[in-house]
PDB file of C-alpha atoms in Angstrom:
ATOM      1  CA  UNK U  22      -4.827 -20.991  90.309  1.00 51.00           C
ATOM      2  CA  UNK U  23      -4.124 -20.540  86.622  1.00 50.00           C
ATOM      3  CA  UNK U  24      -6.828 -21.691  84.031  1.00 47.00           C
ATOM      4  CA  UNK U  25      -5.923 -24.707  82.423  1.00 50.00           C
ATOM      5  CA  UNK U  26      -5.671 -24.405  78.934  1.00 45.00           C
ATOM      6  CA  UNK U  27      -6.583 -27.082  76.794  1.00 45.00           C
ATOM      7  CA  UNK U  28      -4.216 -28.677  74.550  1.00 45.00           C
ATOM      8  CA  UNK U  29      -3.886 -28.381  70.640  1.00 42.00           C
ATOM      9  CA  UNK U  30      -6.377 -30.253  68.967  1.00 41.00           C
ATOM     10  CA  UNK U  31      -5.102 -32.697  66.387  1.00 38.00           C
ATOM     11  CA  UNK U  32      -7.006 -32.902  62.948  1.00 39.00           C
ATOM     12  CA  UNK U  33      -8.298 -36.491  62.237  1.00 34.00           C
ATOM     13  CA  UNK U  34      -6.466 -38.101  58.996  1.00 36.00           C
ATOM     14  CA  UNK U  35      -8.658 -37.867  56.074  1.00 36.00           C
ATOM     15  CA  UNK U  36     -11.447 -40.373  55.212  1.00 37.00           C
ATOM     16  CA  UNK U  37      -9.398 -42.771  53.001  1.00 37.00           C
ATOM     17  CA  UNK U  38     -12.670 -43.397  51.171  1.00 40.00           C
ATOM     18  CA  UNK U  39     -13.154 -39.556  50.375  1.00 39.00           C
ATOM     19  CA  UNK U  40     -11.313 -37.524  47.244  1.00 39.00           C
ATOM     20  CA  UNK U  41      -9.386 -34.530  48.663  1.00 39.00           C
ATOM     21  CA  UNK U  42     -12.387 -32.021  49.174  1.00 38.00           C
ATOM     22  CA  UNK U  43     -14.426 -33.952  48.126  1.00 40.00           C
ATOM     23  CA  UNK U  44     -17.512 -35.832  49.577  1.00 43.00           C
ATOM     24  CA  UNK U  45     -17.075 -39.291  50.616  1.00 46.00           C
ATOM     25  CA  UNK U  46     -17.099 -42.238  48.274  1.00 46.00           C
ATOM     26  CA  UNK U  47     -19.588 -44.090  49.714  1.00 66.00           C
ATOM     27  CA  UNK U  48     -22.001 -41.086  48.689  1.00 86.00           C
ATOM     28  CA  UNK U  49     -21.899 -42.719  45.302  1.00 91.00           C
ATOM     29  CA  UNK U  50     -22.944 -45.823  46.673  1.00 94.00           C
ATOM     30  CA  UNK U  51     -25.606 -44.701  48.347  1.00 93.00           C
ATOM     31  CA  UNK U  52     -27.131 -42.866  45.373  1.00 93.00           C
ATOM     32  CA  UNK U  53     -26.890 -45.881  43.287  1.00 94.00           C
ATOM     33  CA  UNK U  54     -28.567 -48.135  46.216  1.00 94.00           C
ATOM     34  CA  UNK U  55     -31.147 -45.657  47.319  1.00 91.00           C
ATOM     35  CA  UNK U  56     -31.878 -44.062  43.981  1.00 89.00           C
ATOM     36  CA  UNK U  57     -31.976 -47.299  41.596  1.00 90.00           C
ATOM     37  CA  UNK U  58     -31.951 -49.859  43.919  1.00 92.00           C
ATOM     38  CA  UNK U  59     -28.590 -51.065  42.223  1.00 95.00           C
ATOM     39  CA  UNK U  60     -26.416 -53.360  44.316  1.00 96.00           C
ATOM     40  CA  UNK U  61     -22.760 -51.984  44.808  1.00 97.00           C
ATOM     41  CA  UNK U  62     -18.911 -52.756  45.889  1.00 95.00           C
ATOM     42  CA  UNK U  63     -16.071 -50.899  46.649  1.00 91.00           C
ATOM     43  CA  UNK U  64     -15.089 -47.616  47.679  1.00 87.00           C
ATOM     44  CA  UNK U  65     -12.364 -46.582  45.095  1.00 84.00           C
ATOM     45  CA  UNK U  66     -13.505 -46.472  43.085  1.00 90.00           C
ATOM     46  CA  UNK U  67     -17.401 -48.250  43.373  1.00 94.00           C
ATOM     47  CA  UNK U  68     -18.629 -50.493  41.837  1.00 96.00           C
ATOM     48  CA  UNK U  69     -21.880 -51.455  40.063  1.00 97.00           C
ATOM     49  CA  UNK U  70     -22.817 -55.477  40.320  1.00 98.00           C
ATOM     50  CA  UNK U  71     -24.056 -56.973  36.336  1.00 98.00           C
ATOM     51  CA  UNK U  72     -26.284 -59.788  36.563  1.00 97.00           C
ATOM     52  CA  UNK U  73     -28.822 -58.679  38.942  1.00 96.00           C
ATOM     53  CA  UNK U  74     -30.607 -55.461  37.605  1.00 94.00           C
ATOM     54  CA  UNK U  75     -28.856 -55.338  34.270  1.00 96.00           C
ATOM     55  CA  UNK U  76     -26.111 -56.620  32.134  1.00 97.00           C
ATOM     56  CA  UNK U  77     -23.453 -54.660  30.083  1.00 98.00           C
ATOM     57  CA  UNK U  78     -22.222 -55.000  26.756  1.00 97.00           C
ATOM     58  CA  UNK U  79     -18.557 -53.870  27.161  1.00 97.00           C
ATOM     59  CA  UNK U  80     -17.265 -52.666  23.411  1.00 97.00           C
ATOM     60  CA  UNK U  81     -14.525 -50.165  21.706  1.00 96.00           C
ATOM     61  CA  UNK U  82     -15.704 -46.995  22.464  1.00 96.00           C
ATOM     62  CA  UNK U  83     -15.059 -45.501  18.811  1.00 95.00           C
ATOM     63  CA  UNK U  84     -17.376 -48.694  17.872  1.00 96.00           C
ATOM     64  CA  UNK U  85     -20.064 -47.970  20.922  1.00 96.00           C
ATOM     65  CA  UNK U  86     -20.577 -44.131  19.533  1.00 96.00           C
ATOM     66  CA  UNK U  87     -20.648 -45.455  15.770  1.00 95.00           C
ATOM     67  CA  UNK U  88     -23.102 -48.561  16.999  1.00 95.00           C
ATOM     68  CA  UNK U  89     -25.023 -45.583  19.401  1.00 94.00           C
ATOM     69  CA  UNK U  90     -25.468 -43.156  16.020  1.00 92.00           C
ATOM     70  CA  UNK U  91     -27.020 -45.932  14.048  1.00 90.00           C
ATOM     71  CA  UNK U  92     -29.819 -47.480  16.465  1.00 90.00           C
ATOM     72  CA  UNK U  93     -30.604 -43.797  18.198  1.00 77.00           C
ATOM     73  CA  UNK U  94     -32.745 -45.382  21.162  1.00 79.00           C
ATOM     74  CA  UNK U  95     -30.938 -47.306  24.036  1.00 87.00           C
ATOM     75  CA  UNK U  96     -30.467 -47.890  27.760  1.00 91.00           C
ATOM     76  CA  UNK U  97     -27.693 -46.391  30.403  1.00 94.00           C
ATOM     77  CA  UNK U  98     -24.164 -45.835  28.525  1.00 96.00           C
ATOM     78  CA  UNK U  99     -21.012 -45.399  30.914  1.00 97.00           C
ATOM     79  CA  UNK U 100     -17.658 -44.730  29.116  1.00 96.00           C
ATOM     80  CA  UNK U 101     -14.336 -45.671  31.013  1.00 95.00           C
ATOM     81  CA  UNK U 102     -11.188 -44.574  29.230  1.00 93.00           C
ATOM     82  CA  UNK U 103     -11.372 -46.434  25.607  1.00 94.00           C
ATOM     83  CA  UNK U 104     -13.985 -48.842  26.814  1.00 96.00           C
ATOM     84  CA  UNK U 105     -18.036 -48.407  26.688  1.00 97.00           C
ATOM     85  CA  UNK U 106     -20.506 -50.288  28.699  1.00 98.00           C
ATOM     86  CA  UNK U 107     -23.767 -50.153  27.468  1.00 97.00           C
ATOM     87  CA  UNK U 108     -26.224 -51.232  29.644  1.00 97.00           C
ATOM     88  CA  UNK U 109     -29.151 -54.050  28.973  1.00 96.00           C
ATOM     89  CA  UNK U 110     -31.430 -56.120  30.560  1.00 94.00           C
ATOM     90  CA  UNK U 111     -30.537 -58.829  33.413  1.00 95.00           C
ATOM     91  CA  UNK U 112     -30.035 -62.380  31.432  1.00 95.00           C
ATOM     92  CA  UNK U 113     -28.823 -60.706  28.119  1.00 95.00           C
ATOM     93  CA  UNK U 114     -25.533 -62.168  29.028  1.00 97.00           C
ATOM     94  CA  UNK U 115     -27.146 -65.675  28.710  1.00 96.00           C
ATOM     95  CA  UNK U 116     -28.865 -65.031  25.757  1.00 94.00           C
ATOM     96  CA  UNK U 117     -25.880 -63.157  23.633  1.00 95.00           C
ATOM     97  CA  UNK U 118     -24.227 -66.360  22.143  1.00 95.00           C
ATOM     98  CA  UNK U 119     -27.197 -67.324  20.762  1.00 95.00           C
ATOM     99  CA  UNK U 120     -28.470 -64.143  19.009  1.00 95.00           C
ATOM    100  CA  UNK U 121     -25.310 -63.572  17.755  1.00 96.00           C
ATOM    101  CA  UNK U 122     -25.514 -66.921  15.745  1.00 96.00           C
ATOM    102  CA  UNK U 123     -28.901 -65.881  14.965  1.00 95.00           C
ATOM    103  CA  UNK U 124     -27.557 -62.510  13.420  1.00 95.00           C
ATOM    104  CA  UNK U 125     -25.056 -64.396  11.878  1.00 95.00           C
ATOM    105  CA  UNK U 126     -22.127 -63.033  13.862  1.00 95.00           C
ATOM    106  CA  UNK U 127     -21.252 -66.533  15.401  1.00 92.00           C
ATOM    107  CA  UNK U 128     -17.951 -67.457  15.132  1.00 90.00           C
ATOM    108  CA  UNK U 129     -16.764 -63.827  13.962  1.00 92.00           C
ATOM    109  CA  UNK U 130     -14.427 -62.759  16.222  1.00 91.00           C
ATOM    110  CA  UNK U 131     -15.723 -59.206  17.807  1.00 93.00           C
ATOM    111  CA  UNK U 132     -13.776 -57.082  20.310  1.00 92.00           C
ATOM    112  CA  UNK U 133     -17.549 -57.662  22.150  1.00 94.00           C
ATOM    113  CA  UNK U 134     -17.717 -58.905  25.385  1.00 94.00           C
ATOM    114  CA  UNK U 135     -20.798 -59.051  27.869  1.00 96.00           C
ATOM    115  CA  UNK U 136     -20.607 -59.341  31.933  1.00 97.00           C
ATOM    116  CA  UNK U 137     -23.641 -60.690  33.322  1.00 97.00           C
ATOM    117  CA  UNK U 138     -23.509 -62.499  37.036  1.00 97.00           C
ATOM    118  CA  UNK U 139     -20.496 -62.152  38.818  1.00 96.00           C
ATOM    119  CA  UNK U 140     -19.456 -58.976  36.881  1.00 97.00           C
ATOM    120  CA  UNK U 141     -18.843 -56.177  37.335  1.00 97.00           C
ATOM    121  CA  UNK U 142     -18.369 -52.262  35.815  1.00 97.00           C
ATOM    122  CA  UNK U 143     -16.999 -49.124  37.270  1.00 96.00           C
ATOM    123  CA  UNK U 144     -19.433 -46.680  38.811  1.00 96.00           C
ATOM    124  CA  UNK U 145     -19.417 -43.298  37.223  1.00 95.00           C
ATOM    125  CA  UNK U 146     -20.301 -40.170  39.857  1.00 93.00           C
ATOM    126  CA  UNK U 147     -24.164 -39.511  40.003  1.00 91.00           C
ATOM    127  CA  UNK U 148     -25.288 -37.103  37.384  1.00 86.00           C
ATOM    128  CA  UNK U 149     -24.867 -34.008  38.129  1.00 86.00           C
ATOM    129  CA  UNK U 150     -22.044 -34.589  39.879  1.00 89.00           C
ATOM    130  CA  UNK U 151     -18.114 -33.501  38.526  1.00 89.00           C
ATOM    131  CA  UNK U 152     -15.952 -37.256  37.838  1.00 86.00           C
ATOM    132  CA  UNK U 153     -11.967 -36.449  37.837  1.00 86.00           C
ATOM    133  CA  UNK U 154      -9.871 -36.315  34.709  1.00 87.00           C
ATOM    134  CA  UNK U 155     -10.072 -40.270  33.247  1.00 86.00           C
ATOM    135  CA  UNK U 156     -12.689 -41.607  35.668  1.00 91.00           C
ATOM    136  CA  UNK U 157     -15.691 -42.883  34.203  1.00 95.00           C
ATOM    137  CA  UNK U 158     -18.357 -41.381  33.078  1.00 96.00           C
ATOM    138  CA  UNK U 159     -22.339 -41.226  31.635  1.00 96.00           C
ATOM    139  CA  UNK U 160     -22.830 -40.690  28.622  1.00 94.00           C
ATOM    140  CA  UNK U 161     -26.509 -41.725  28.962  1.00 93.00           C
ATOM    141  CA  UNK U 162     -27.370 -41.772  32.522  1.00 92.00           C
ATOM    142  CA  UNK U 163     -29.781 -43.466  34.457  1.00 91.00           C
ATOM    143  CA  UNK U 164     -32.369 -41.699  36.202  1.00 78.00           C
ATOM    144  CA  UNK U 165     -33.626 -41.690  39.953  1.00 66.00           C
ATOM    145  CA  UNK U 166     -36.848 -44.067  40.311  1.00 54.00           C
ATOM    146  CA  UNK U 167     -38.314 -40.885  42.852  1.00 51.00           C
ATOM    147  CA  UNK U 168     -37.961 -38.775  39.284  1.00 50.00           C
ATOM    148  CA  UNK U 169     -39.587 -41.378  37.371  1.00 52.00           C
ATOM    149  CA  UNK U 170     -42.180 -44.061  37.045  1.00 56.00           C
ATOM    150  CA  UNK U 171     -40.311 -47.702  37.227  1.00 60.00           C
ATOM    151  CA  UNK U 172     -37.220 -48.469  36.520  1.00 65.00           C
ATOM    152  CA  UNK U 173     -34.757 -47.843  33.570  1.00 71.00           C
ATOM    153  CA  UNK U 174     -36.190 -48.909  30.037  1.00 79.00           C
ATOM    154  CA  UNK U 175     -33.584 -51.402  28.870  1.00 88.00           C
ATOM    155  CA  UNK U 176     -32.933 -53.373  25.765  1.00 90.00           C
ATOM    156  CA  UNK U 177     -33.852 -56.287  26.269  1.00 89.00           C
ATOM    157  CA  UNK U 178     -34.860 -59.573  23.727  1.00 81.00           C
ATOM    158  CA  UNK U 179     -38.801 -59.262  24.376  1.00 68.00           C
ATOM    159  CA  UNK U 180     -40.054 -58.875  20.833  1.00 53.00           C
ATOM    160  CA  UNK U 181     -37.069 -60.582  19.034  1.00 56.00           C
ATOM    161  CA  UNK U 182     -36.376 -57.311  16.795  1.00 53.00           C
ATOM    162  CA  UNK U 183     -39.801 -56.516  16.708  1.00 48.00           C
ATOM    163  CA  UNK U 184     -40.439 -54.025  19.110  1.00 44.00           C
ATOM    164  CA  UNK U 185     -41.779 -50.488  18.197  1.00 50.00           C
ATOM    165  CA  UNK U 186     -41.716 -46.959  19.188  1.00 52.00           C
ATOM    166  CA  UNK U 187     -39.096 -45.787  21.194  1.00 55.00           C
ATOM    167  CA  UNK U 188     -38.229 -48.817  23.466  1.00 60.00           C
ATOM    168  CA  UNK U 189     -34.891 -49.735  23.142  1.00 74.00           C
ATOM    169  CA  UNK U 190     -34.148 -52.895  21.439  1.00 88.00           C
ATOM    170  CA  UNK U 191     -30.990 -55.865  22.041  1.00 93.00           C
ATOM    171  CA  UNK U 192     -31.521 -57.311  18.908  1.00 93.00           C
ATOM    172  CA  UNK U 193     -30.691 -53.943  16.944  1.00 92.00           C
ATOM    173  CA  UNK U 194     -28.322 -52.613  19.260  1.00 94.00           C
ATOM    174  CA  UNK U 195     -26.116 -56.157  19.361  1.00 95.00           C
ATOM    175  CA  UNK U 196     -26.376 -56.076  15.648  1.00 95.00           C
ATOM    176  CA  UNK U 197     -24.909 -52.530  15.464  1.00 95.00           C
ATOM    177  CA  UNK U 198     -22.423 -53.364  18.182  1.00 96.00           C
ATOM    178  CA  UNK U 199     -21.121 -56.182  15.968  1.00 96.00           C
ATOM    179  CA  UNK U 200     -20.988 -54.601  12.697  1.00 96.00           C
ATOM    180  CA  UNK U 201     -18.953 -51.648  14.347  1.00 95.00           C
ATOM    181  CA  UNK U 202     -16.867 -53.778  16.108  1.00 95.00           C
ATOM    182  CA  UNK U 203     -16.440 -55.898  12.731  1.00 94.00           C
ATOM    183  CA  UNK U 204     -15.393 -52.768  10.719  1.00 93.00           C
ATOM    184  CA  UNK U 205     -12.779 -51.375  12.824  1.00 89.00           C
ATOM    185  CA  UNK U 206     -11.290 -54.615  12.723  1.00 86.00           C
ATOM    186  CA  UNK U 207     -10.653 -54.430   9.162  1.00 88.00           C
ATOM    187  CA  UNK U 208      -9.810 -51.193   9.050  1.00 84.00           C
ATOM    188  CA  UNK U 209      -7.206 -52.064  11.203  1.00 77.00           C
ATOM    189  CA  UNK U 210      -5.909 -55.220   9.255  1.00 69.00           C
ATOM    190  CA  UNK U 211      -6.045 -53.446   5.567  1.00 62.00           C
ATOM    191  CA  UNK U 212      -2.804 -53.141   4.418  1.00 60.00           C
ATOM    192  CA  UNK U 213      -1.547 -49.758   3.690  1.00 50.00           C
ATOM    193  CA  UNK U 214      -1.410 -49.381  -0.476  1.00 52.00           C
ATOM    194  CA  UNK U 215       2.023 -48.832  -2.151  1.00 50.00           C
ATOM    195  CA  UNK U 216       2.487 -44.989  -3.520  1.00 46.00           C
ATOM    196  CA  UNK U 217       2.399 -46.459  -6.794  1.00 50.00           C
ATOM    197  CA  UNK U 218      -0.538 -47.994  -6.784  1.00 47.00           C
ATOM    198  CA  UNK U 219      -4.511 -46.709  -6.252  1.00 47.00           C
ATOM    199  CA  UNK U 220      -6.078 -46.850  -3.024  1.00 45.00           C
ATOM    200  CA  UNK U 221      -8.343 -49.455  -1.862  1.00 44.00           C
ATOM    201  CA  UNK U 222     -12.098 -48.081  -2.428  1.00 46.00           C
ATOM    202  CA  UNK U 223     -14.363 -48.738   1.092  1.00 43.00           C
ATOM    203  CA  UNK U 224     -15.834 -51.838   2.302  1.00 40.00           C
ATOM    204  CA  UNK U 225     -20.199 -51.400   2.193  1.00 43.00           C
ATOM    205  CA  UNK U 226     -21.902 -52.362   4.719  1.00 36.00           C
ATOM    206  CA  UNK U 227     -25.240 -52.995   4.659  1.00 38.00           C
TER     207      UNK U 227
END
């Protein structure tokens, strides 16, 4: 009797969760829970849940890396195309309406906008790890809690401005936030000067 020969295997259809060669997905996920304790959603791409461990201010990015230059010192930054999320402590969200009156930005209308519970940002790759052409990105990454003591320093209100050393502050970051965000928009709305006539000089800022 002639062996039986066993038929053609058939390759199984790629994870739909997993980049072609790539690892799945939902080992993003995993870092992010396991690592930081962060809570997630999604697949593709994940998704990192505001309101729970932190908040994120969500600005310009030309006005983020301008804001970023000025105050030195700050938490997790994530860039996603033209967009910035910098990240700050759980209930800033709440609290953002009122220090902006209290920096005297109320009522100023900033390309600034802050996602707190409910929210949500999209989940750069792990450090370390390559992102595709346009995905997001860190530009300041968190860091594993096995690779350091506690969590993520984040700016956070504590202090009210007053806070030394290198701890990241909200009330000096949201201030730099705002007055970047404030000058692009007039750049953007000064008229362009006839050719007969002298250029504008700069705007100071303080």
């Amino acid at each position: 009797m002639a062996p039986t020969v066993p038929p053609p295997r058939t390759p199984l259809p790629a994870r739909r969760d997993s980049p072609a060669g790539g690892e799945p997905r939902g080992g993003c996920a995993r870092w992010y829970e396991q690592e930081l304790g962060w809570a997630t959603a999604g697949v593709t791409p994940v998704r990192l849940l505001t309101g729970l461990r932190f908040d994120a201010l969500v600005v310009p990015a030309a006005a983020g890396h301008a804001a970023l230059r000025r105050v030195g010192r700050a938490g997790p930054v994530a860039l996603t195309g033209e967009r910035m999320s910098l990240l700050v402590a759980a209930g800033s969200a709440d609290e953002l309406p009122g220090l902006l009156d209290w920096l005297e930005w109320g009522g100023v209308a900033l390309a600034l906008t802050v996602l707190g519970t409910g929210g949500r940002i999209t989940a750069p790759p792990p450090p370390g790890r390559p992102a595709p052409p346009g995905a997001a990105v860190w530009l300041r990454p968190p860091w594993p809690l096995r690779e350091q003591e506690g969590e993520p320093v984040l700016p956070a209100l504590s202090g009210f401005g007053s806070r030394g050393g290198d701890t990241p502050d909200l009330v000096r970051l949201v201030d730099a936030v705002a007055t970047e965000c404030h000058r692009a928009r007039l750049t953007r709305a000064r008229p362009w000067p006839a050719s007969d006539e002298p250029a504008a000089q700069p705007l100071a800022f303080s």
